[in-house]
PDB file of C-alpha atoms in Angstrom:
ATOM      1  CA  ILE A 261      -5.046  11.912   3.384  1.00  0.00           C
ATOM      2  CA  ASP A 262      -1.534  12.923   1.790  1.00  0.00           C
ATOM      3  CA  SER A 263      -1.718  10.149  -0.690  1.00  0.00           C
ATOM      4  CA  ALA A 264      -5.301  10.875  -1.611  1.00  0.00           C
ATOM      5  CA  LYS A 265      -4.075  14.425  -2.013  1.00  0.00           C
ATOM      6  CA  ARG A 266      -1.035  13.436  -4.240  1.00  0.00           C
ATOM      7  CA  LEU A 267      -3.208  11.504  -6.616  1.00  0.00           C
ATOM      8  CA  GLY A 268      -5.461  14.516  -7.353  1.00  0.00           C
ATOM      9  CA  LEU A 269      -8.395  13.780  -4.728  1.00  0.00           C
ATOM     10  CA  VAL A 270     -10.075  16.704  -3.660  1.00  0.00           C
ATOM     11  CA  ASP A 271     -12.968  16.709  -0.879  1.00  0.00           C
ATOM     12  CA  THR A 272     -15.828  19.174  -1.885  1.00  0.00           C
ATOM     13  CA  ARG A 273     -19.201  19.823  -0.381  1.00  0.00           C
ATOM     14  CA  HIS A 274     -20.480  17.527  -3.383  1.00  0.00           C
ATOM     15  CA  GLY A 275     -18.052  14.627  -2.444  1.00  0.00           C
ATOM     16  CA  ILE A 276     -14.539  13.335  -3.467  1.00  0.00           C
ATOM     17  CA  HIS A 277     -13.524  14.525  -7.129  1.00  0.00           C
ATOM     18  CA  PHE A 278     -10.432  14.340  -9.092  1.00  0.00           C
ATOM     19  CA  GLY A 279      -8.654  17.795  -9.119  1.00  0.00           C
ATOM     20  CA  ARG A 280      -6.245  17.056 -11.558  1.00  0.00           C
ATOM     21  CA  GLU A 281      -5.747  14.327 -14.156  1.00  0.00           C
ATOM     22  CA  PRO A 282      -5.446  11.051 -12.410  1.00  0.00           C
ATOM     23  CA  THR A 283      -3.645   9.263 -15.067  1.00  0.00           C
ATOM     24  CA  GLY A 284      -0.816  11.894 -15.570  1.00  0.00           C
ATOM     25  CA  PRO A 285       2.693  11.767 -13.597  1.00  0.00           C
ATOM     26  CA  LEU A 286       2.397  12.356  -9.878  1.00  0.00           C
ATOM     27  CA  PRO A 287       3.661  15.233  -8.425  1.00  0.00           C
ATOM     28  CA  PRO A 288       6.853  15.156  -6.003  1.00  0.00           C
ATOM     29  CA  LEU A 289       6.290  13.976  -2.248  1.00  0.00           C
ATOM     30  CA  THR A 290       6.329  17.000  -0.196  1.00  0.00           C
ATOM     31  CA  GLY A 291       5.571  17.683   3.726  1.00  0.00           C
ATOM     32  CA  PRO A 292       7.804  17.679   6.662  1.00  0.00           C
ATOM     33  CA  SER A 293       8.751  14.042   6.857  1.00  0.00           C
ATOM     34  CA  VAL A 294      10.174  13.647   3.488  1.00  0.00           C
ATOM     35  CA  ASN A 295      14.352  13.402   4.194  1.00  0.00           C
ATOM     36  CA  SER A 296      13.741  16.241   7.239  1.00  0.00           C
ATOM     37  CA  LYS A 297      15.755  15.728  10.307  1.00  0.00           C
ATOM     38  CA  GLU A 298      12.452  15.382  12.129  1.00  0.00           C
ATOM     39  CA  GLY A 299      11.003  12.583  10.031  1.00  0.00           C
ATOM     40  CA  ARG A 300      14.299  10.482  10.124  1.00  0.00           C
ATOM     41  CA  LYS A 301      14.711  11.173  14.096  1.00  0.00           C
ATOM     42  CA  LYS A 302      10.812   9.724  14.288  1.00  0.00           C
ATOM     43  CA  LYS A 303      11.942   6.612  12.080  1.00  0.00           C
ATOM     44  CA  GLU A 304      14.827   5.744  14.325  1.00  0.00           C
ATOM     45  CA  ALA A 305      12.780   6.386  17.655  1.00  0.00           C
ATOM     46  CA  GLN A 306      10.241   4.170  16.111  1.00  0.00           C
ATOM     47  CA  LYS A 307      12.622   1.784  15.326  1.00  0.00           C
ATOM     48  CA  LYS A 308      14.441   1.902  18.828  1.00  0.00           C
ATOM     49  CA  ALA A 309      10.844   1.497  20.639  1.00  0.00           C
ATOM     50  CA  GLU A 310       9.839  -1.667  18.502  1.00  0.00           C
ATOM     51  CA  PRO A 311      10.681  -4.796  20.911  1.00  0.00           C
ATOM     52  CA  THR A 312      12.750  -7.126  18.765  1.00  0.00           C
ATOM     53  CA  PRO A 313      10.859 -10.575  18.849  1.00  0.00           C
ATOM     54  CA  PRO A 314      12.510 -13.766  20.066  1.00  0.00           C
ATOM     55  CA  PRO A 315      14.315 -15.833  17.868  1.00  0.00           C
ATOM     56  CA  ARG A 316      11.861 -18.501  16.685  1.00  0.00           C
ATOM     57  CA  GLU A 317      12.785 -22.421  15.842  1.00  0.00           C
ATOM     58  CA  GLU A 318      12.707 -22.704  12.052  1.00  0.00           C
ATOM     59  CA  GLU A 319       9.328 -24.222  11.243  1.00  0.00           C
ATOM     60  CA  GLU A 320       9.128 -26.096   7.923  1.00  0.00           C
ATOM     61  CA  GLN A 321       6.358 -24.379   5.988  1.00  0.00           C
ATOM     62  CA  GLU A 322       5.279 -24.967   2.321  1.00  0.00           C
ATOM     63  CA  PRO A 323       6.227 -21.862   0.492  1.00  0.00           C
ATOM     64  CA  PRO A 324       3.501 -19.609  -0.706  1.00  0.00           C
ATOM     65  CA  PRO A 325       1.994 -19.899  -3.923  1.00  0.00           C
ATOM     66  CA  PRO A 326       3.523 -17.636  -6.620  1.00  0.00           C
ATOM     67  CA  VAL A 327       1.614 -14.309  -6.786  1.00  0.00           C
ATOM     68  CA  ASP A 328      -0.455 -13.598 -10.092  1.00  0.00           C
ATOM     69  CA  ASP A 329       1.424 -10.460 -11.384  1.00  0.00           C
ATOM     70  CA  ARG A 330      -1.707  -9.726 -14.068  1.00  0.00           C
ATOM     71  CA  PRO A 331      -3.122  -6.408 -13.561  1.00  0.00           C
ATOM     72  CA  LEU A 332      -6.366  -6.287 -11.620  1.00  0.00           C
ATOM     73  CA  VAL A 333      -8.223  -4.034 -14.057  1.00  0.00           C
ATOM     74  CA  PHE A 334      -7.720  -3.685 -18.014  1.00  0.00           C
ATOM     75  CA  PRO A 335      -8.234  -0.590 -20.137  1.00  0.00           C
ATOM     76  CA  GLU A 336     -11.562  -2.111 -21.334  1.00  0.00           C
ATOM     77  CA  ASP A 337     -12.863  -2.305 -17.904  1.00  0.00           C
ATOM     78  CA  GLU A 338     -12.431   1.683 -17.512  1.00  0.00           C
ATOM     79  CA  ASP A 339     -16.322   1.946 -18.770  1.00  0.00           C
ATOM     80  CA  LEU A 340     -17.643  -0.836 -16.180  1.00  0.00           C
ATOM     81  CA  ILE A 341     -16.824   0.718 -13.016  1.00  0.00           C
ATOM     82  CA  SER A 342     -16.313   4.203 -11.373  1.00  0.00           C
ATOM     83  CA  ASP A 343     -13.334   6.301 -12.246  1.00  0.00           C
ATOM     84  CA  TYR A 344     -12.020   6.239  -8.542  1.00  0.00           C
ATOM     85  CA  LEU A 345     -12.240   2.198  -8.333  1.00  0.00           C
ATOM     86  CA  TYR A 346     -10.403   1.824 -11.571  1.00  0.00           C
ATOM     87  CA  LEU A 347      -7.744   4.368 -10.512  1.00  0.00           C
ATOM     88  CA  THR A 348      -7.300   2.468  -7.073  1.00  0.00           C
ATOM     89  CA  LEU A 349      -7.279  -1.332  -8.788  1.00  0.00           C
ATOM     90  CA  GLU A 350      -5.116   0.123 -11.343  1.00  0.00           C
ATOM     91  CA  GLN A 351      -2.572   1.155  -8.559  1.00  0.00           C
ATOM     92  CA  MET A 352      -2.727  -2.098  -6.717  1.00  0.00           C
ATOM     93  CA  SER A 353      -1.196  -5.780  -7.329  1.00  0.00           C
ATOM     94  CA  PRO A 354      -1.924  -8.988  -5.615  1.00  0.00           C
ATOM     95  CA  CYS A 355       0.317  -9.973  -2.911  1.00  0.00           C
ATOM     96  CA  VAL A 356       0.675 -12.452   0.070  1.00  0.00           C
ATOM     97  CA  LEU A 357       0.991 -12.077   3.624  1.00  0.00           C
ATOM     98  CA  MET A 358       4.534 -12.759   4.612  1.00  0.00           C
ATOM     99  CA  GLU A 359       5.542 -13.314   8.409  1.00  0.00           C
ATOM    100  CA  ALA A 360       7.035  -9.571   8.867  1.00  0.00           C
ATOM    101  CA  ASP A 361       3.297  -8.605   7.983  1.00  0.00           C
ATOM    102  CA  ARG A 362       1.575 -10.664  10.863  1.00  0.00           C
ATOM    103  CA  VAL A 363       0.789  -7.555  13.238  1.00  0.00           C
ATOM    104  CA  GLY A 364      -2.103  -6.062  14.561  1.00  0.00           C
ATOM    105  CA  CYS A 365      -5.220  -7.463  12.954  1.00  0.00           C
ATOM    106  CA  TYR A 366      -3.001  -9.572  10.686  1.00  0.00           C
ATOM    107  CA  LYS A 367      -1.507 -11.947  13.816  1.00  0.00           C
ATOM    108  CA  GLY A 368      -4.071 -14.942  13.280  1.00  0.00           C
ATOM    109  CA  ARG A 369      -3.548 -14.846   9.553  1.00  0.00           C
ATOM    110  CA  LYS A 370      -1.325 -17.860   8.037  1.00  0.00           C
ATOM    111  CA  VAL A 371       1.592 -16.788   5.972  1.00  0.00           C
ATOM    112  CA  GLY A 372       0.766 -16.833   2.235  1.00  0.00           C
ATOM    113  CA  PHE A 373      -3.012 -15.392   2.948  1.00  0.00           C
ATOM    114  CA  PRO A 374      -3.743 -13.303  -0.325  1.00  0.00           C
ATOM    115  CA  GLY A 375      -4.308  -9.635  -0.404  1.00  0.00           C
ATOM    116  CA  LEU A 376      -3.720  -6.310  -2.283  1.00  0.00           C
ATOM    117  CA  ALA A 377      -0.694  -4.109  -2.085  1.00  0.00           C
ATOM    118  CA  CYS A 378       0.156  -0.883  -3.756  1.00  0.00           C
ATOM    119  CA  LYS A 379       2.392  -1.622  -6.837  1.00  0.00           C
ATOM    120  CA  HIS A 380       4.584   1.175  -6.181  1.00  0.00           C
ATOM    121  CA  CYS A 381       5.676   0.407  -2.600  1.00  0.00           C
ATOM    122  CA  VAL A 382       6.426  -3.617  -2.991  1.00  0.00           C
TER     123      VAL A 382
END
């Protein structure tokens, strides 16, 4: 929810709309966990609570294929899809699943499984 609000999305009774120019610069991060003492304590507690996996034998795996770094959408695509979808895809980039990502519903996926990730976070 915070990320959507930061992008400028607002929930109205007529649906979700942009409350500001979506292609403009993002406002600074805000909230209690941004560089706060509580946020740091919470992160440290989560790290301590996570069990460390036992060391695995080195398996020979072929390296994942290179990730295509072309954008998912181009400016000429903007008229073909909704503003929301265009902005969403503009913020994403292709990625592949890594060993560290194999948690939750991704446990059964093989390393190298293709996907999408926020281009600002990777």
